[in-house]
CSV table of C-alpha atoms and ligand atoms in Angstrom, one decimal:
chain,number,residue,atom,x,y,z
A,1,MET,CA,0.4,-0.3,0.5
A,2,SER,CA,1.5,3.5,-0.9
A,3,LEU,CA,0.1,6.4,-0.1
A,4,ALA,CA,1.7,9.7,-1.9
A,5,ALA,CA,1.6,13.1,-0.1
A,6,ASN,CA,3.1,16.0,-1.3
A,7,ASP,CA,5.9,15.6,1.7
A,8,PHE,CA,5.7,12.6,1.9
A,9,ASP,CA,5.7,8.7,-0.1
A,10,TRP,CA,4.5,6.6,3.3
A,11,THR,CA,4.6,2.9,2.6
A,12,GLY,CA,3.2,0.6,4.5
A,13,PHE,CA,4.3,-3.1,4.3
A,14,PRO,CA,2.9,-6.2,6.3
A,15,THR,CA,5.7,-6.9,8.6
A,16,ARG,CA,9.2,-5.8,9.6
A,17,GLU,CA,11.0,-8.0,8.1
A,18,ALA,CA,9.3,-7.4,4.8
A,19,LEU,CA,10.2,-3.8,6.1
A,20,ALA,CA,13.9,-4.1,5.9
A,21,ASP,CA,14.1,-6.3,3.5
A,22,ALA,CA,13.4,-3.1,0.9
A,23,LEU,CA,14.3,-1.0,3.0
A,24,ALA,CA,17.8,-2.7,3.0
A,25,ASP,CA,16.9,-3.4,-0.7
A,26,ALA,CA,16.4,1.0,-1.4
A,27,VAL,CA,19.0,1.8,0.5
A,28,ALA,CA,22.1,-0.9,-0.8
A,29,GLN,CA,21.1,0.5,-4.7
A,30,LYS,CA,21.8,4.0,-3.4
A,31,LEU,CA,24.8,3.6,-2.3
A,32,ALA,CA,25.8,1.5,-5.7
A,33,THR,CA,24.9,4.2,-7.8
A,34,SER,CA,26.7,6.1,-5.7
A,35,ILE,CA,29.9,5.0,-6.2
A,36,GLU,CA,29.5,3.5,-9.0
A,37,ARG,CA,29.1,7.5,-10.1
A,38,ARG,CA,31.6,9.2,-7.2
A,39,GLY,CA,33.7,6.5,-6.2
A,40,THR,CA,32.7,7.0,-2.2
A,41,ALA,CA,29.3,7.0,-0.5
A,42,LEU,CA,27.9,8.1,3.0
A,43,LEU,CA,25.5,7.0,4.9
A,44,ALA,CA,23.7,8.1,7.9
A,45,VAL,CA,22.0,6.8,10.8
A,46,SER,CA,20.1,6.7,13.5
A,47,GLY,CA,20.0,4.8,16.7
A,48,GLY,CA,17.2,3.1,18.9
A,49,THR,CA,15.3,0.2,19.7
A,50,THR,CA,13.7,1.0,16.1
A,51,PRO,CA,16.2,0.5,12.9
A,52,GLY,CA,18.5,-3.4,14.2
A,53,ARG,CA,16.6,-6.0,12.3
A,54,PHE,CA,16.8,-3.6,8.7
A,55,PHE,CA,20.6,-3.1,9.8
A,56,GLU,CA,21.1,-6.7,9.8
A,57,ALA,CA,20.0,-6.6,6.5
A,58,LEU,CA,21.6,-4.2,4.9
A,59,SER,CA,24.5,-5.9,6.6
A,60,THR,CA,23.7,-8.7,4.1
A,61,ARG,CA,24.4,-6.6,0.8
A,62,GLY,CA,26.3,-7.0,-1.1
A,63,ILE,CA,27.7,-3.5,-2.1
A,64,ALA,CA,31.3,-2.0,-1.7
A,65,TRP,CA,31.6,-1.6,1.5
A,66,ASP,CA,34.8,-0.5,1.6
A,67,ARG,CA,33.4,2.7,-0.7
A,68,VAL,CA,30.8,3.0,2.2
A,69,THR,CA,31.5,5.8,5.2
A,70,VAL,CA,28.6,5.4,7.8
A,71,THR,CA,28.4,8.1,10.0
A,72,LEU,CA,25.6,8.6,12.6
A,73,VAL,CA,21.9,10.9,12.1
A,74,ASP,CA,22.7,11.7,16.0
A,75,GLU,CA,24.4,10.4,19.2
A,76,ARG,CA,23.8,10.3,22.8
A,77,PHE,CA,26.7,12.0,24.6
A,78,VAL,CA,28.0,8.0,25.8
A,79,PRO,CA,31.1,6.6,25.4
A,80,PRO,CA,31.0,3.0,22.9
A,81,SER,CA,31.1,1.1,25.6
A,82,SER,CA,27.9,2.2,27.2
A,83,PRO,CA,24.8,0.8,26.4
A,84,ARG,CA,22.9,4.4,25.0
A,85,SER,CA,25.0,4.5,22.6
A,86,ASN,CA,24.3,4.2,19.0
A,87,ALA,CA,27.8,3.7,18.2
A,88,ALA,CA,27.3,0.4,19.5
A,89,LEU,CA,24.5,-0.9,18.1
A,90,VAL,CA,25.4,0.4,14.7
A,91,ALA,CA,28.6,-2.1,15.3
A,92,ASP,CA,27.3,-4.6,16.9
A,93,LYS,CA,23.9,-4.7,14.5
A,94,LEU,CA,24.4,-2.6,10.9
A,95,LEU,CA,29.3,-3.4,10.5
A,96,ARG,CA,28.8,-7.0,10.3
A,97,ASN,CA,28.6,-9.7,7.8
A,98,ALA,CA,29.9,-7.7,4.4
A,99,ALA,CA,29.7,-4.0,5.6
A,100,ALA,CA,31.5,-4.6,7.9
A,101,ALA,CA,34.2,-3.9,5.6
A,102,ALA,CA,32.8,0.1,5.7
A,103,ARG,CA,34.3,2.6,7.5
A,104,PHE,CA,32.6,4.1,10.8
A,105,MET,CA,33.0,8.0,11.8
A,106,PRO,CA,31.5,8.4,14.8
A,107,LEU,CA,29.5,11.1,16.6
A,108,TYR,CA,31.0,10.8,19.8
A,109,HIS,CA,34.6,12.3,21.6
A,110,PRO,CA,35.3,12.4,25.0
A,111,ALA,CA,35.1,16.1,26.3
A,112,GLU,CA,34.3,17.9,28.6
A,113,ASN,CA,30.7,18.5,27.1
A,114,ALA,CA,28.4,17.6,24.5
A,115,ALA,CA,29.3,21.0,22.2
A,116,ALA,CA,33.1,20.6,22.6
A,117,ALA,CA,32.8,17.1,21.4
A,118,ALA,CA,29.9,18.8,18.4
A,119,ALA,CA,33.0,20.6,17.9
A,120,MET,CA,35.0,17.9,17.1
A,121,ALA,CA,33.3,15.9,15.3
A,122,GLU,CA,32.6,19.3,13.3
A,123,GLN,CA,35.8,19.1,12.2
A,124,ASP,CA,35.9,15.8,11.6
A,125,LEU,CA,32.4,15.0,9.3
A,126,ALA,CA,34.0,17.9,7.0
A,127,ALA,CA,36.7,15.3,5.2
A,128,LEU,CA,33.2,13.0,4.2
A,129,LYS,CA,32.4,13.3,0.5
A,130,TRP,CA,29.1,15.6,1.6
A,131,PRO,CA,26.0,15.5,0.5
A,132,LEU,CA,24.8,12.3,2.6
A,133,ASP,CA,23.3,9.4,-0.7
A,134,ALA,CA,20.9,8.5,2.7
A,135,ALA,CA,20.2,9.9,5.6
A,136,ILE,CA,17.3,6.9,7.8
A,137,LEU,CA,15.4,8.5,10.3
A,138,GLY,CA,14.5,7.7,13.3
A,139,MET,CA,11.5,8.9,15.2
A,140,GLY,CA,9.8,8.7,19.0
A,141,ALA,CA,6.7,9.2,21.1
A,142,ASP,CA,7.7,12.7,21.2
A,143,GLY,CA,7.3,13.7,17.5
A,144,HIS,CA,11.4,15.0,17.9
A,145,THR,CA,13.9,12.7,14.3
A,146,ALA,CA,17.3,12.5,14.7
A,147,SER,CA,17.5,15.2,18.7
A,148,PHE,CA,15.3,17.6,17.1
A,149,PHE,CA,13.8,17.5,21.1
A,150,PRO,CA,9.7,19.8,20.9
A,151,ASP,CA,12.0,20.4,24.3
A,152,ALA,CA,15.1,21.4,23.3
A,153,ASP,CA,16.3,25.2,24.7
A,154,THR,CA,17.8,25.8,21.3
A,155,LEU,CA,15.4,23.8,18.7
A,156,SER,CA,15.6,27.0,16.1
A,157,THR,CA,19.3,25.8,15.2
A,158,LEU,CA,18.4,22.7,15.3
A,159,LEU,CA,16.3,23.1,12.5
A,160,ASP,CA,17.4,25.8,10.4
A,161,PRO,CA,17.4,24.7,7.3
A,162,ALA,CA,20.2,27.4,5.9
A,163,SER,CA,22.0,26.0,9.0
A,164,ALA,CA,25.9,25.5,7.9
A,165,ARG,CA,27.0,23.2,10.6
A,166,ARG,CA,27.4,19.6,10.1
A,167,VAL,CA,27.3,19.0,13.8
A,168,LEU,CA,25.3,20.8,16.8
A,169,PRO,CA,24.9,19.9,21.1
A,170,VAL,CA,21.7,19.0,21.8
A,171,ASP,CA,20.6,19.8,25.8
A,172,ALA,CA,17.1,18.8,26.6
A,173,PRO,CA,14.8,17.6,28.9
A,174,GLY,CA,13.0,15.3,27.2
A,175,ALA,CA,16.6,14.0,25.4
A,176,GLY,CA,18.0,12.3,28.9
A,177,GLU,CA,21.3,13.0,28.6
A,178,PRO,CA,22.9,15.9,25.8
A,179,ARG,CA,23.5,14.6,22.5
A,180,LEU,CA,25.0,15.3,19.6
A,181,THR,CA,22.3,15.4,15.7
A,182,LEU,CA,23.6,15.7,12.4
A,183,SER,CA,22.1,20.2,11.2
A,184,THR,CA,18.6,19.7,9.3
A,185,PRO,CA,20.1,20.9,6.0
A,186,ARG,CA,22.5,18.2,6.4
A,187,LEU,CA,19.7,16.3,6.3
A,188,ILE,CA,17.1,17.1,4.0
A,189,GLU,CA,19.5,17.6,1.3
A,190,ALA,CA,20.1,13.6,1.3
A,191,GLY,CA,20.7,12.2,-1.6
A,192,PHE,CA,17.6,9.5,-0.8
A,193,LEU,CA,15.7,10.3,2.6
A,194,ALA,CA,13.7,8.1,4.3
A,195,LEU,CA,12.1,7.8,7.8
A,196,HIS,CA,11.7,4.3,9.6
A,197,ILE,CA,8.9,4.0,12.2
A,198,GLU,CA,6.7,0.8,13.7
A,199,GLY,CA,3.8,0.1,15.3
A,200,ALA,CA,0.5,2.6,16.1
A,201,GLU,CA,2.3,4.9,18.0
A,202,LYS,CA,4.3,5.4,15.4
A,203,ARG,CA,1.8,6.1,13.3
A,204,ALA,CA,-0.8,7.6,15.1
A,205,VAL,CA,2.4,10.5,15.8
A,206,PHE,CA,3.2,10.5,12.9
A,207,GLU,CA,-0.2,11.4,10.6
A,208,ALA,CA,-1.6,13.9,14.1
A,209,ALA,CA,2.2,15.5,13.2
A,210,MET,CA,1.5,15.9,9.2
A,211,LYS,CA,-2.5,17.0,10.2
A,212,ASP,CA,-1.3,20.2,13.3
A,213,ASP,CA,-0.5,23.5,11.7
A,214,GLU,CA,-0.6,24.9,15.3
A,215,ASP,CA,2.2,23.0,17.3
A,216,ARG,CA,4.3,21.5,14.5
A,217,LYS,CA,6.6,18.8,15.8
A,218,PRO,CA,10.3,18.6,14.8
A,219,ILE,CA,9.7,15.8,11.7
A,220,ARG,CA,6.8,18.0,10.5
A,221,ALA,CA,9.6,21.0,10.4
A,222,VAL,CA,12.3,18.1,8.2
A,223,ILE,CA,9.2,16.8,5.8
A,224,ASP,CA,8.7,19.9,4.8
A,225,ALA,CA,12.6,21.1,5.0
A,226,SER,CA,13.3,18.4,2.6
A,227,PRO,CA,12.8,19.7,-0.4
A,228,ARG,CA,11.3,15.9,-2.2
A,229,PRO,CA,9.5,14.1,-0.2
A,230,VAL,CA,10.2,11.8,2.7
A,231,LYS,CA,9.7,8.2,2.4
A,232,VAL,CA,7.9,6.3,4.9
A,233,PHE,CA,8.5,2.9,5.7
A,234,TRP,CA,6.5,1.8,8.2
A,235,ALA,CA,5.1,-1.6,9.0
A,236,PRO,CA,2.3,-2.4,12.4
B,1,6PG,O1,19.4,8.2,19.2
B,1,6PG,C1,18.0,8.0,18.7
B,1,6PG,O2,16.8,7.9,20.1
B,1,6PG,C2,17.9,7.5,18.0
B,1,6PG,O3,18.7,8.4,16.9
B,1,6PG,C3,16.5,8.6,18.0
B,1,6PG,O4,16.1,10.0,16.8
B,1,6PG,C4,15.4,7.3,17.4
B,1,6PG,O5,15.1,7.6,16.1
B,1,6PG,C5,14.5,7.9,17.8
B,1,6PG,O6,14.5,8.6,19.9
B,1,6PG,C6,13.7,6.8,18.2
B,1,6PG,O7,14.2,5.7,18.8
B,1,6PG,P1,13.5,4.0,18.9
B,1,6PG,O8,13.7,3.3,17.5
B,1,6PG,O9,13.6,3.1,19.8
B,1,6PG,O10,11.7,4.7,18.5
């Protein structure tokens, strides 16, 4: 089932396994095309509890992973040894099988605070071949995506479509801990921008966000800012 709207293309899958396979195929195809065209590919993925199945499916796809750099859409300000680390999740579920040959560029750096770590990541990521070829977003029940939390004290900076930054620090009561996140322009300029959500609750949150013009959630702001329809992959 595919419902196309003006800002997003919704595709509902019968199972989470079918979604993981389809998203892995789409991302692998995009990365392979980018490698063919410019010799390398740059992928940014989200963390959390949703993407594990997708990561495992993508890790088996037969592309030139040694030409791929993987980074994160966002990261908690914790070391890779922490159970909260998105870098650890990617190492465990994605950088294995064929994808073990990919290069990983973390956002986290040991520093006195998230702002200092973001400045270090900003420098590191400057060396990459932007724009992103593919970026996979998640969404929280509060309508956040990346680490654009509705209660972030710098939300307008995080959502600024004209930001020159790659990596920004985030402080938000709803975030659990300080965060590091790619900026809105770096995400919406990706060649392939997808939102991966699962379950009835997140479908309801997404649909409400698409209707609510008064209290615009961050996911709505990103979809509105995207120059191309965001591809939404959903399963029950
Ligand atoms: O660091 C993170 O938590 C993610 O990058 C975040 O943006 C995630 O996509 C949503 O919070 C959904 O998380 P779940 O998949 O756990 O619901």
